[in-house]
Coordinates of C-alpha atoms in Angstrom, one line a residue:
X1 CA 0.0 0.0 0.0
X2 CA 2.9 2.7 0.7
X3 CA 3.6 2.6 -3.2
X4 CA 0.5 2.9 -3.9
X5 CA 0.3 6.0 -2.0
X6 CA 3.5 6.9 -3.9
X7 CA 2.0 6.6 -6.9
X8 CA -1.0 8.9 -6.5
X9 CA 1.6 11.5 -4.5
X10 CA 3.3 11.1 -8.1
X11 CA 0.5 11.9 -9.9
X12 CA -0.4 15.2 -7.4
X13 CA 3.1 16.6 -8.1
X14 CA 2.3 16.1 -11.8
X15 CA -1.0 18.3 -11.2
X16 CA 0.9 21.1 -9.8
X17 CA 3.8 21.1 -12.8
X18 CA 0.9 21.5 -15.8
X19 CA -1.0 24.4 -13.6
X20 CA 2.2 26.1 -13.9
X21 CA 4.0 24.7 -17.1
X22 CA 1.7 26.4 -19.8
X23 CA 4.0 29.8 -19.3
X24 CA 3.1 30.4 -23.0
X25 CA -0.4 30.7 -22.6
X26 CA -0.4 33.5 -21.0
X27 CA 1.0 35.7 -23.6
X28 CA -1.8 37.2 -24.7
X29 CA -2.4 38.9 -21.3
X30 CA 0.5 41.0 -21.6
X31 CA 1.3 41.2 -25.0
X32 CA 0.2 44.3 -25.8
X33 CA 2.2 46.1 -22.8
X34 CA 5.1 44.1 -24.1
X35 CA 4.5 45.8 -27.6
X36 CA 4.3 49.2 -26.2
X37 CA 7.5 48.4 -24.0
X38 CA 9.6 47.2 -26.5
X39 CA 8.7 49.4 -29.2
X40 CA 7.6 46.7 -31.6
X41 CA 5.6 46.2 -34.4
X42 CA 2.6 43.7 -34.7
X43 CA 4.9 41.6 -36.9
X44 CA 7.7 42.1 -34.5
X45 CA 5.6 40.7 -31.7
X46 CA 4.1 38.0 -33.7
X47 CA 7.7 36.7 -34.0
X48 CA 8.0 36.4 -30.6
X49 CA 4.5 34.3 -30.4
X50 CA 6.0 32.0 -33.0
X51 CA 9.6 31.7 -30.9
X52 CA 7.6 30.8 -28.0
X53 CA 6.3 28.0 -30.1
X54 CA 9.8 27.2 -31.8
X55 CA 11.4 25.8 -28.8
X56 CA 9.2 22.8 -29.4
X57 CA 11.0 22.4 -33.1
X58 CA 13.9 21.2 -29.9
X59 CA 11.5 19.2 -27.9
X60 CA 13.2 15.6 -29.2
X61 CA 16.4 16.5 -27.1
X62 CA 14.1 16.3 -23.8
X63 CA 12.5 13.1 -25.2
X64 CA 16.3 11.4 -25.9
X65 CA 17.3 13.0 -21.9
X66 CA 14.7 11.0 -20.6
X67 CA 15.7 7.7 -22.1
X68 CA 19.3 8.4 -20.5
X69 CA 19.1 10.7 -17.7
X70 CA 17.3 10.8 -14.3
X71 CA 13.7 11.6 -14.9
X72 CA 14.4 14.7 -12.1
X73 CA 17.3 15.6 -13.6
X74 CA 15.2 16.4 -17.1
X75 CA 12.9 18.4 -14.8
X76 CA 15.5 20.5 -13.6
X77 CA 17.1 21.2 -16.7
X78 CA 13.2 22.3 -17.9
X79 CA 13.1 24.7 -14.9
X80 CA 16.7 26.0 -15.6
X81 CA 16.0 27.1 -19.3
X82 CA 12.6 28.5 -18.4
X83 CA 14.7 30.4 -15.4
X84 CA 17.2 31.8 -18.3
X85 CA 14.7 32.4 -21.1
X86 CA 12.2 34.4 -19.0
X87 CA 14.6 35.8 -16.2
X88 CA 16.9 37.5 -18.6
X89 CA 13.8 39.5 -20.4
X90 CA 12.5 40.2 -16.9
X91 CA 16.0 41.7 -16.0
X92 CA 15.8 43.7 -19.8
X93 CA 12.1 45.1 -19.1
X94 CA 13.3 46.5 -15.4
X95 CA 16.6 48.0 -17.1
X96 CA 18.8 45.8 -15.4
X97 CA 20.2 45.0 -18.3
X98 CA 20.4 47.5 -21.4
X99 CA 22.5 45.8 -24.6
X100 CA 19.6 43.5 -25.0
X101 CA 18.7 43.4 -28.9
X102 CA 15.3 42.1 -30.4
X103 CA 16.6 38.9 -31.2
X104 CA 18.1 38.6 -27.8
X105 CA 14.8 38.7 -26.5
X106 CA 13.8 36.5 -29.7
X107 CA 15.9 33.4 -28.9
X108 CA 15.3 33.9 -25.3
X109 CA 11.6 33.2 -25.8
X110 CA 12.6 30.1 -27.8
X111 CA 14.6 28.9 -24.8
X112 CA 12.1 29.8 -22.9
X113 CA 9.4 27.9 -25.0
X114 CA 11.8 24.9 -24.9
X115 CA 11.5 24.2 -21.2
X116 CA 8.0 23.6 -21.3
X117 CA 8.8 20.6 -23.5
X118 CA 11.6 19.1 -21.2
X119 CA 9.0 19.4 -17.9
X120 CA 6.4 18.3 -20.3
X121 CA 7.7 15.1 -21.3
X122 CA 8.6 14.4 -17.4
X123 CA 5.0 14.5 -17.0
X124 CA 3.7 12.2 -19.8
X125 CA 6.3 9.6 -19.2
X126 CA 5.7 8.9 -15.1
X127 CA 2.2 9.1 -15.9
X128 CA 2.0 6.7 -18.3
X129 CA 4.5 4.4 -16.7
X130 CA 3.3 4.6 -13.2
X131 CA -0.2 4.3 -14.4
X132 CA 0.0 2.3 -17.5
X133 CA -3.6 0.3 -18.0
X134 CA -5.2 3.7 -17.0
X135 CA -2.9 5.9 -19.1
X136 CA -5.6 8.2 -21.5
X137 CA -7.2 8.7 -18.2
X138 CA -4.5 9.8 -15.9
X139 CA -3.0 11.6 -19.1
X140 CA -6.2 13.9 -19.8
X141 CA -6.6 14.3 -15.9
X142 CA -3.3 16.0 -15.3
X143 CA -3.0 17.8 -18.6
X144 CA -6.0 19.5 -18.3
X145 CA -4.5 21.6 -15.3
X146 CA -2.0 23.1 -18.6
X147 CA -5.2 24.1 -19.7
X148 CA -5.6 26.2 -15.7
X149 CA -2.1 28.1 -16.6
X150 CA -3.3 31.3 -17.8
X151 CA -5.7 31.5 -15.4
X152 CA -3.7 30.8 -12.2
X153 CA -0.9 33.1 -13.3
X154 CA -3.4 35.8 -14.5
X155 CA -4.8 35.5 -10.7
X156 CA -1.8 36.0 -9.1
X157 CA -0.8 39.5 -11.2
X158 CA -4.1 40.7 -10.7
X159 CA -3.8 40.3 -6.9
X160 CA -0.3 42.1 -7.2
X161 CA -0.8 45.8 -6.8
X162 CA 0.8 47.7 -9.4
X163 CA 0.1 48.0 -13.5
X164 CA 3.6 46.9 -14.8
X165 CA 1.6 43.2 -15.5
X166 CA 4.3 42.5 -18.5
X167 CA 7.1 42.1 -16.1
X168 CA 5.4 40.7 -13.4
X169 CA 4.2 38.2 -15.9
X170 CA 8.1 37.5 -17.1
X171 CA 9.1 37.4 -13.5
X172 CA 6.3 34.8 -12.7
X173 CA 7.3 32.6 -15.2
X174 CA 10.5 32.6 -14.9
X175 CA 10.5 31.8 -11.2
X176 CA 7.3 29.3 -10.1
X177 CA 8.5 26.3 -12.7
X178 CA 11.6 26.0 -10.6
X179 CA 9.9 26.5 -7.2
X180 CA 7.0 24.2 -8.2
X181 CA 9.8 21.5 -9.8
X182 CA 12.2 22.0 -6.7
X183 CA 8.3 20.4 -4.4
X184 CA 7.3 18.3 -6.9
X185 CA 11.0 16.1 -8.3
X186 CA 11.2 13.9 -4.8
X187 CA 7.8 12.5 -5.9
X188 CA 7.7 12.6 -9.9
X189 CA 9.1 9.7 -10.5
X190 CA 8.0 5.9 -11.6
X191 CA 6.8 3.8 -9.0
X192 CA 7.1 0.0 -9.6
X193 CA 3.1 -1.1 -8.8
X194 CA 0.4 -2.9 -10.0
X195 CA -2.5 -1.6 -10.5
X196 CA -4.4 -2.0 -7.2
X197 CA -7.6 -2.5 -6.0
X198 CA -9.4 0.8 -5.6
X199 CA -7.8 2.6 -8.5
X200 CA -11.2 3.4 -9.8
X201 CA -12.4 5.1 -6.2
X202 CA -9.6 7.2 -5.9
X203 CA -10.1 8.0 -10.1
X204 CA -13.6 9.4 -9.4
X205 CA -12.3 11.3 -6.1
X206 CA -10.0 12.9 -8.2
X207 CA -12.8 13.9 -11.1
X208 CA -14.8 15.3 -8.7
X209 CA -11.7 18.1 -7.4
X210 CA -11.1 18.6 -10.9
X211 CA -14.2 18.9 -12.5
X212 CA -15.2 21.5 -9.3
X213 CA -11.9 23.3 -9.3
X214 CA -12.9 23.5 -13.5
X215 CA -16.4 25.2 -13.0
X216 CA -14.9 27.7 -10.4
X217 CA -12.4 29.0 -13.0
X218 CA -15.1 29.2 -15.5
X219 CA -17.6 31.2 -13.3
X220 CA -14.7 33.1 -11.4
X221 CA -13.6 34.3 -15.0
X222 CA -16.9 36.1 -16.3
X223 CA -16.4 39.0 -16.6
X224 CA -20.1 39.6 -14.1
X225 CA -18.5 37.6 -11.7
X226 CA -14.6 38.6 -11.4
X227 CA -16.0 42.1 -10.6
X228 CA -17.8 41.0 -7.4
X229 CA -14.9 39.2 -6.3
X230 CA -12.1 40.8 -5.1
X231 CA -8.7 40.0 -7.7
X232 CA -6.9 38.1 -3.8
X233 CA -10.1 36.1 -3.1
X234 CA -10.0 34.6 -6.4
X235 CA -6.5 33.6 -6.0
X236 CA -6.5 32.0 -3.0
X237 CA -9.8 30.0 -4.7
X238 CA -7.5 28.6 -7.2
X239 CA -4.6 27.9 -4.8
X240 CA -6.9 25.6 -2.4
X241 CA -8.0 23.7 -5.2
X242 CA -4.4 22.5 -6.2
X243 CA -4.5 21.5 -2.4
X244 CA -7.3 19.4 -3.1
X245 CA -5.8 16.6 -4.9
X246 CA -3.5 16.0 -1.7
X247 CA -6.8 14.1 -0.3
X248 CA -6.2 11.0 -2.9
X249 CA -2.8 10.0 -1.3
X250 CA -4.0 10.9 2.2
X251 CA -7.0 8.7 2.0
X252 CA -4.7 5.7 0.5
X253 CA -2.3 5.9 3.4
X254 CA -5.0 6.1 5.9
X255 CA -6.5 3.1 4.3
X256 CA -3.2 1.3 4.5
X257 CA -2.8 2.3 8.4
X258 CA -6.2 1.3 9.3
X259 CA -5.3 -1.9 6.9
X260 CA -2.5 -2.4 9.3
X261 CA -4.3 -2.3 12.5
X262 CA -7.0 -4.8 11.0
X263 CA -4.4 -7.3 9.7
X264 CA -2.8 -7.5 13.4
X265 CA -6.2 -7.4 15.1
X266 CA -7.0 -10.6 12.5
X267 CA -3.9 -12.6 13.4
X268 CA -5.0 -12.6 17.1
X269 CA -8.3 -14.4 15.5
X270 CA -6.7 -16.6 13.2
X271 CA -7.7 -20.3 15.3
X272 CA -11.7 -19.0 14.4
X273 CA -10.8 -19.3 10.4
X274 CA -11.3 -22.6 9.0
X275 CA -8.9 -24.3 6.2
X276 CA -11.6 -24.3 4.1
X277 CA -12.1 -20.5 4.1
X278 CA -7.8 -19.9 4.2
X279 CA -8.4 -21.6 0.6
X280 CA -11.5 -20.1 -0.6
X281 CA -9.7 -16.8 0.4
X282 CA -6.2 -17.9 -1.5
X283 CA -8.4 -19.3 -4.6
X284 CA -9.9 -15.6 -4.7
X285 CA -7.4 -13.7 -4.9
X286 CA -5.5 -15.9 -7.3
X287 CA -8.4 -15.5 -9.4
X288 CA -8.4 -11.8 -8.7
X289 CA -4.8 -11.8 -9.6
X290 CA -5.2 -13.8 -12.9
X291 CA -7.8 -11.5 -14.1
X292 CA -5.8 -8.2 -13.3
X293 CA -2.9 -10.2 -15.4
X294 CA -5.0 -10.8 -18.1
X295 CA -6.7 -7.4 -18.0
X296 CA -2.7 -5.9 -17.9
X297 CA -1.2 -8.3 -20.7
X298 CA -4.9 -7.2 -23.2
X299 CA -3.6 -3.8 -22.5
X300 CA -0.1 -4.4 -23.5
X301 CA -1.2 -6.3 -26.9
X302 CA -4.1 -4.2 -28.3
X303 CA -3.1 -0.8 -26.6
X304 CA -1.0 0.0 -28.6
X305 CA -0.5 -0.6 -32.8
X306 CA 3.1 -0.6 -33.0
X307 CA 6.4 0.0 -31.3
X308 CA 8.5 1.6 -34.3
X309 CA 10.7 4.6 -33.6
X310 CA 10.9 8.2 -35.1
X311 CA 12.7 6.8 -38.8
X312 CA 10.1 4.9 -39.2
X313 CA 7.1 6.9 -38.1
X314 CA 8.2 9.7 -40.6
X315 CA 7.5 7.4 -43.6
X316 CA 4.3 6.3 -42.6
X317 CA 1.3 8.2 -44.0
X318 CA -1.1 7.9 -40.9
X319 CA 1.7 10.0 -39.5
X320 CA 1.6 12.5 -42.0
X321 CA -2.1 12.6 -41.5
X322 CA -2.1 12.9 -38.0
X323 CA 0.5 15.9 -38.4
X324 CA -1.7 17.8 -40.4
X325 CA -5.0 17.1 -38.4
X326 CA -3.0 18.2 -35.7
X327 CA -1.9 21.5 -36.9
X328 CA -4.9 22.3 -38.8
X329 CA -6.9 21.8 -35.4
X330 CA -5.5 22.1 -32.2
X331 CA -2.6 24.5 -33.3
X332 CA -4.6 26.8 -35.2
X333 CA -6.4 27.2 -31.8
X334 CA -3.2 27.6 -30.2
X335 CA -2.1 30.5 -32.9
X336 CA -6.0 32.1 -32.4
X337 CA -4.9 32.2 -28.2
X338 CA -2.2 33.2 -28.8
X339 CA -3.4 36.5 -31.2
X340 CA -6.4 36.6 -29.0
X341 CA -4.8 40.0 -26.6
X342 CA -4.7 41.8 -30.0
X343 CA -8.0 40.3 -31.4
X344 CA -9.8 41.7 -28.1
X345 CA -7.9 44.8 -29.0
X346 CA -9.1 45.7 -32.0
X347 CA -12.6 44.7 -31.9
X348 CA -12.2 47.4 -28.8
X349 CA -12.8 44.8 -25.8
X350 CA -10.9 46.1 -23.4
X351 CA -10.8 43.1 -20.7
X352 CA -8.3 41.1 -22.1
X353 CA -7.4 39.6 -18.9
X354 CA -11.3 38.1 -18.1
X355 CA -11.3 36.9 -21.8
X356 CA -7.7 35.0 -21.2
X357 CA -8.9 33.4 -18.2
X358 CA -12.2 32.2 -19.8
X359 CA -10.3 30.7 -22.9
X360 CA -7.8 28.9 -20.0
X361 CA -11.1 27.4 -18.0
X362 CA -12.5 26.5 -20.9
X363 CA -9.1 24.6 -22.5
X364 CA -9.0 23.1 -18.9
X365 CA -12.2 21.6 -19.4
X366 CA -11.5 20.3 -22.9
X367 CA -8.1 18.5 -21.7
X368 CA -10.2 16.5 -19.1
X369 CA -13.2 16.1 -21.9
X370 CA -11.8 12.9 -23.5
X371 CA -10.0 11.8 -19.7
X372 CA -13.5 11.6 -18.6
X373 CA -15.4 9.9 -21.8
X374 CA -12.6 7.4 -21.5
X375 CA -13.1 6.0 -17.6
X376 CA -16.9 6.1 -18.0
X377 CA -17.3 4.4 -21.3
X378 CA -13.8 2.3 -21.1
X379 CA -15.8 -0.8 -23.2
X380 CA -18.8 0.8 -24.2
X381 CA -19.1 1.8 -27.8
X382 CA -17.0 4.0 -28.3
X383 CA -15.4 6.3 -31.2
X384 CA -11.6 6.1 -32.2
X385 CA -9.3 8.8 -31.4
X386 CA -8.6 10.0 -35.0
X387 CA -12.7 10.3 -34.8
X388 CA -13.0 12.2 -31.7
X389 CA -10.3 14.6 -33.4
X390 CA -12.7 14.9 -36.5
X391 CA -15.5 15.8 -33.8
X392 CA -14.0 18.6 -32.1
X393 CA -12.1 20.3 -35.5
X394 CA -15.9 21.1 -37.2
X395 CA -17.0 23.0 -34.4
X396 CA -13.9 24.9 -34.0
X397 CA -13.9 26.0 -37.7
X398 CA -18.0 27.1 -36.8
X399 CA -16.3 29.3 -34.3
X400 CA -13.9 31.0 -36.6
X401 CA -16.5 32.1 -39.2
X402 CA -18.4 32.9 -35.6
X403 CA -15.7 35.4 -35.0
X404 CA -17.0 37.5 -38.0
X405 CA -19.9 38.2 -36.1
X406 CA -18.2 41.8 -33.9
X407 CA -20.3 41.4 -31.0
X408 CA -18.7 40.9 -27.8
X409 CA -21.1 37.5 -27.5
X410 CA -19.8 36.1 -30.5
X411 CA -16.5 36.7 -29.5
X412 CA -16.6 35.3 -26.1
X413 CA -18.8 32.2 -27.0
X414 CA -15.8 31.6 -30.1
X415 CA -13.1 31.6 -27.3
X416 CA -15.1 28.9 -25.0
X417 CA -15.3 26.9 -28.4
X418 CA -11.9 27.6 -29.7
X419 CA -10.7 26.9 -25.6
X420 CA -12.8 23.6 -24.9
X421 CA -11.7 21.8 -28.5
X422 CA -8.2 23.0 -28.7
X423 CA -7.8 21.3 -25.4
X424 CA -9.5 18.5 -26.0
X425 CA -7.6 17.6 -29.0
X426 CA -4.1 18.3 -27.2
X427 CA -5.4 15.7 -24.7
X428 CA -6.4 13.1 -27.4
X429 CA -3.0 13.5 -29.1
X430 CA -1.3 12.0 -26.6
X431 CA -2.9 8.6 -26.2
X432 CA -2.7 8.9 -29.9
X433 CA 0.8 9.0 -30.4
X434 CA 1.2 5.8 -28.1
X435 CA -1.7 4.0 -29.9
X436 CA -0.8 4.3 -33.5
X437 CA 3.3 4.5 -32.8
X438 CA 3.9 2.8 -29.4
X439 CA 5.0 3.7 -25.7
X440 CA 8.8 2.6 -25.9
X441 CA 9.7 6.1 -28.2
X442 CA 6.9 7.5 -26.6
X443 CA 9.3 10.7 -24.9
X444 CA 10.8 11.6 -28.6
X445 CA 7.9 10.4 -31.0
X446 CA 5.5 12.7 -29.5
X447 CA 7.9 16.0 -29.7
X448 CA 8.4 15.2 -32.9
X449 CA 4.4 15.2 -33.4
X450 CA 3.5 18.8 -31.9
X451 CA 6.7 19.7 -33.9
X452 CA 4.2 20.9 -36.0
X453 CA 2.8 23.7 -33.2
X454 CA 5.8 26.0 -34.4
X455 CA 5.4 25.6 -38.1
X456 CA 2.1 26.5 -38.0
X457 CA 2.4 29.4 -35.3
X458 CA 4.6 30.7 -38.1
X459 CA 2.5 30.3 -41.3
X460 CA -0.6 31.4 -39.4
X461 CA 0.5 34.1 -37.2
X462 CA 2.6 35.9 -39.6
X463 CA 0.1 35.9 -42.0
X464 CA -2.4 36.9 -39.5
X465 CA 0.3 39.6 -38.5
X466 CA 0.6 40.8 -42.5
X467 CA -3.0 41.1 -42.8
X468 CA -3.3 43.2 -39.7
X469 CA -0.2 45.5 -40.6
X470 CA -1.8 46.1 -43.6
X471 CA -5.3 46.8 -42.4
X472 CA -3.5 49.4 -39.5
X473 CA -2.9 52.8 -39.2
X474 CA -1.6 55.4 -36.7
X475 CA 1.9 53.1 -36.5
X476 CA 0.2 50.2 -37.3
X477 CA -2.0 50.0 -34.7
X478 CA -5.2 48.6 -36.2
X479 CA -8.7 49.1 -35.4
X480 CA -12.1 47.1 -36.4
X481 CA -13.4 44.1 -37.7
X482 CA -11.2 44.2 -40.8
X483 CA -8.1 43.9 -38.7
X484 CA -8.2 39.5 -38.6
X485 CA -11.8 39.0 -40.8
X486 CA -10.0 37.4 -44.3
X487 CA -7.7 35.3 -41.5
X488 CA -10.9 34.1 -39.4
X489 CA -12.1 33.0 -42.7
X490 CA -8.8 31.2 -43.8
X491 CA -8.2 29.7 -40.5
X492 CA -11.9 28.4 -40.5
X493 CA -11.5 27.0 -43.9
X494 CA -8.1 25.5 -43.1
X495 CA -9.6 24.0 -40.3
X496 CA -12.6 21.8 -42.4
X497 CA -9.7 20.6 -44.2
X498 CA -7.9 19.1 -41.4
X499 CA -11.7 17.3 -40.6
X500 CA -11.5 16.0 -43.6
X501 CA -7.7 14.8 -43.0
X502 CA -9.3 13.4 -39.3
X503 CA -11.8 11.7 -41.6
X504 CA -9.1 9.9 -43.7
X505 CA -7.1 8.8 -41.0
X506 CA -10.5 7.6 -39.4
X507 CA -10.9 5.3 -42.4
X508 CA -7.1 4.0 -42.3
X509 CA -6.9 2.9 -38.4
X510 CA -10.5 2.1 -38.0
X511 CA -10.1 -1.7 -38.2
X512 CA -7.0 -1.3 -35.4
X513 CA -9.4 0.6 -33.2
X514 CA -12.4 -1.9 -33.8
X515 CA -10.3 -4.6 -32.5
X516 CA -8.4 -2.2 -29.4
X517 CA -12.7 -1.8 -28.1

C-alpha cells in the first residue's frame, strides 16, 4: 500500500507542474504592454509568439534525456532554461540589463518555449508508466490543469498591486517552474506497482476536485463575476484547489494504516478461520490476480499498434495525417490564443485579462473532456481517437466564421469553443501517439508530433500579422473588424480541411481501433 500511496503522491506533483507549465499561454495577457514596452511592431511581436512555439522544433532533445538521464534531472534542466529564457527579459524590461537586442529577446523566448517541453515530457512519461492500463485517463486528468495556466498566473498578477503586468508576468514565469519543480522532483518519479484494488475510487475522487476546481475558473472568470470578487479572493480559490488533490494520497495511506491495525487485530483471530475459508480466500485472490494479469497483458497487446521509432514513423502516412490534423486543429487554436490580446484589441474589448482566463477554464475543461469519456465508457461503444479529433475540428472551424460576427457574444462564446476543442484535442493527441506508434519512443515520438505547433504558429501568425499591418494605421496600430476577418475566414477553412484529413485517417486505423474496443 505505501507505493501505492506513492503513486497517487506522483501523480499530485504532476498536477501542480501543468498548472504552472503552460508559461506560453499567458502571452496574450501581456502582450500588448510588451508591444508598447519594446517598441515593436505587430509583426515584431508576432515573431515572438511564433519563438515561443519554436522551442518545441527542440523538444526531441528532452525526449532522448529522458531515455538516459534521471527523470528529475530532465525536470531540472526544464526549470533551468525556463529560469534563463524568461529571467533575462525580466532583468531587460526592469533596465537591469540595457545591450539586449530584439533577437536577444527573440531566442530567449525560444529557450524559454523549450523548457515547457523538457517538464512536459517528465509529466507524460511517469504518468503513463506509473499508471500504464489507465494511461488516457490519468494523461487527460493531469493535462488539463496546462489548460488552468493562464488562469492561475493571471490571478496571481491581478492580486499584485501595481500595473507593470508584462514584467510581473516574465518574473512569474521565470521563477514558479523552478519553485514548483524544486516540491514536486522527490515525488515525480516511476513507481514499480500494479495496479491495485481501488484505483477506480480514488479516479472518481479525483474527477470530482477537478471537474469543481474546473467550473470555479469558469464562473470566477466572467467578466459579471470577477467584478464582485475581489482579484486576492479569487486567488486563493484557485490555490486551495491544487490543495485538493493531496486528499487522494492521504486517503490511500490512511487506508493502509487502518489496513494495518486490522491485519494485526485478524492474526489474534486466526484459530476462528477454518482451512476451508484460508483456501476459498487464497483461490480468490489468485483469481483476482489472474484477471488483473490478463486485464494488464490485453492492455499491453491491443493498446498499442506498434512500437517503431521516429525513422520509421516519418515514412508512414497515418503519421503524415495525423500531423496535419493536428496543426490544422489544435494549433490553429493555439495560434488564435495566442493572437487573442490583439483580437480583443481591435474589436475594442478592453478586458483582455477576463477573456484569457475564460479561454484557459474552458481549455482546462477540454483537456479533461476525453479523460472523462474514456473512464466512463472504457468498453462501451465508443469512437476512435482520430474520430473524436474529426468531432471537435468542425466546431472549431464554426467558431472561426463565428468570429466575424463583432459582438462581444460572438466573440466570447468563439473563445469557449476555440478553448474547450483545442484542449480536448491536445489531450487526445497524446494517447494517440502511443496508440498508432507505441509507448517505448513515446518521450521523442510525441515531440516530434507537436513539432508541427511551431510551423504552423509561423504560417498562421505571420500571415495573420501581415493582414493586420496592412489593415493598421496610426503606426500600425489597427482598429475594427477588418483587422483579422480574411484570416478568421482562412483559419476556418483551413480548419474543415484538417476534418477532412481526421476523416481519412478515421478510415485508415478504424479496423485497429475496432479490435483495441
Amino acid at each position: 500500500m505505501p507505493s501505492t500511496t506513492f503513486q497517487w503522491l506522483s501523480l499530485v506533483g504532476i498536477i501542480w507542474l501543468q498548472s504552472i507549465n503552460g508559461t506560453n499561454t499567458n502571452f496574450p495577457a501581456y502582450s500588448s504592454q510588451l508591444k508598447q514596452l519594446l517598441c515593436m511592431s505587430q509583426v515584431q511581436l508576432n515573431n515572438l509568439a511564433f519563438a515561443s512555439d519554436a522551442g518545441k522544433l527542440f523538444g526531441f532533445f528532452s525526449g532522448m534525456a529522458a531515455v538516459y538521464l534521471p527523470l528529475w534531472v530532465v525536470l531540472m534542466i526544464g526549470s533551468t532554461l525556463g529560469l534563463v529564457g524568461y529571467g533575462v527579459q525580466y532583468l531587460f524590461t526592469t533596465n537591469n540589463i540595457s545591450s539586449l537586442s530584439y533577437w536577444h529577446v527573440f531566442i530567449l523566448t525560444v529557450l524559454a518555449g523549450n523548457s515547457i517541453c523538457w517538464i512536459n515530457t517528465v509529466c507524460y512519461v511517469v504518468t503513463i508508466r506509473n499508471f500504464s492500463s489507465d494511461r488516457q485517463v490519468a494523461v487527460g486528468l493531469t493535462t488539463s490543469y496546462q489548460g488552468l495556466s493562464a488562469k492561475i498566473y493571471t490571478s496571481i498578477v491581478d492580486a499584485v498591486p501595481g500595473h507593470k503586468k508584462a514584467r510581473t508576468f516574465l518574473f512569474l514565469n521565470s521563477v514558479l517552474p523552478l519553485i514548483v519543480g524544486l516540491i514536486a522532483a522527490p515525488v515525480v518519479r516511476e513507481i514499480d506497482v500494479t495496479r491495485p484494488k481501488h484505483m477506480g475510487v480514488g479516479f472518481v475522487v479525483m474527477f470530482v476536485i477537478t471537474i469543481a476546481t474546473g467550473i470555479y475558473a469558469v464562473i470566477s472568470s466572467l467578466q459579471f463575476v470577477s467584478s464582485k470578487i475581489s482579484p486576492l479572493g479569487s486567488l486563493l480559490g484557485v490555490l486551495m484547489s491544487l490543495l485538493f488533490p493531496l486528499l487522494v494520497p492521504l486517503s490511500m495511506k490512511i487506508n493502509a494504516l487502518v489496513g494495518s491495525w486490522h491485519k494485526n487485530r485478524e492474526k489474534q483471530r486466526v484459530y476462528h478461520f477454518t482451512v476451508e475459508e484460508g483456501q476459498s480466500s487464497n483461490e480468490e485472490r489468485t483469481d483476482n490476480e489472474v484477471k488483473e494479469g490478463e486485464d494488464i497483458r490485453r492492455v499491453q497487446e491491443v493498446g498499442v499498434r506498434e512500437e517503431i521509432g521516429v525513422k520509421l514513423m516519418l515514412r508512414r502516412i497515418d503519421f503524415w495525417l495525423y500531423f496535419f490534423v493536428y496543426l490544422f486543429g489544435a494549433t490553429l487554436g493555439l495560434v488564435f490564443l495566442n493572437n487573442l490580446g490583439q483580437i480583443a484589441e481591435s474589436r475594442g474589448y478592453s478586458s483582455t485579462s477576463s477573456l484569457v482566463s475564460l479561454s484557459s477554464s474552458f481549455g482546462f475543461f477540454g483537456r479533461l473532456m476525453p479523460s472523462i469519456m474514456d473512464y466512463f465508457y472504457r468498453g462501451k461503444c465508443t469512437i476512435s481517437r482520430p474520430a473524436s479529433m474529426m468531432a471537435l475540428m468542425a466546431p472549431t472551424a464554426g467558431a472561426f466564421f463565428l468570429l466575424l460576427n463583432k459582438t462581444h457574444l460572438a466573440l466570447y462564446i468563439s473563445t469557449a469553443i476555440i478553448g474547450v476543442c483545442t484542449g480536448a484535442i491536445t489531450s487526445i493527441a497524446v494517447s494517440t501517439t502511443t496508440e498508432l506508434f507505441g509507448t517505448k519512443n513515446f518521450s521523442v515520438n510525441h515531440n516530434v508530433v507537436v513539432a508541427n505547433i511551431p510551423v504552423g504558429s509561423f504560417l498562421f501568425g505571420y500571415s495573420a500579422a501581415l493582414v493586420y499591418h496592412k489593415e493598421g494605421h496610426e503606426h500600425g496600430k489597427c482598429m475594427g473588424m477588418e483587422c483579422y476577418r480574411n484570416t478568421f475566414i482562412i483559419w476556418g477553412s483551413l480548419c474543415f480541411f484538417g476534418t477532412f484529413l481526421a476523416l481519412i485517417l478515421h478510415a485508415r486505423t478504424r479496423k485497429f481501433y475496432s479490435h483495441k474496443q
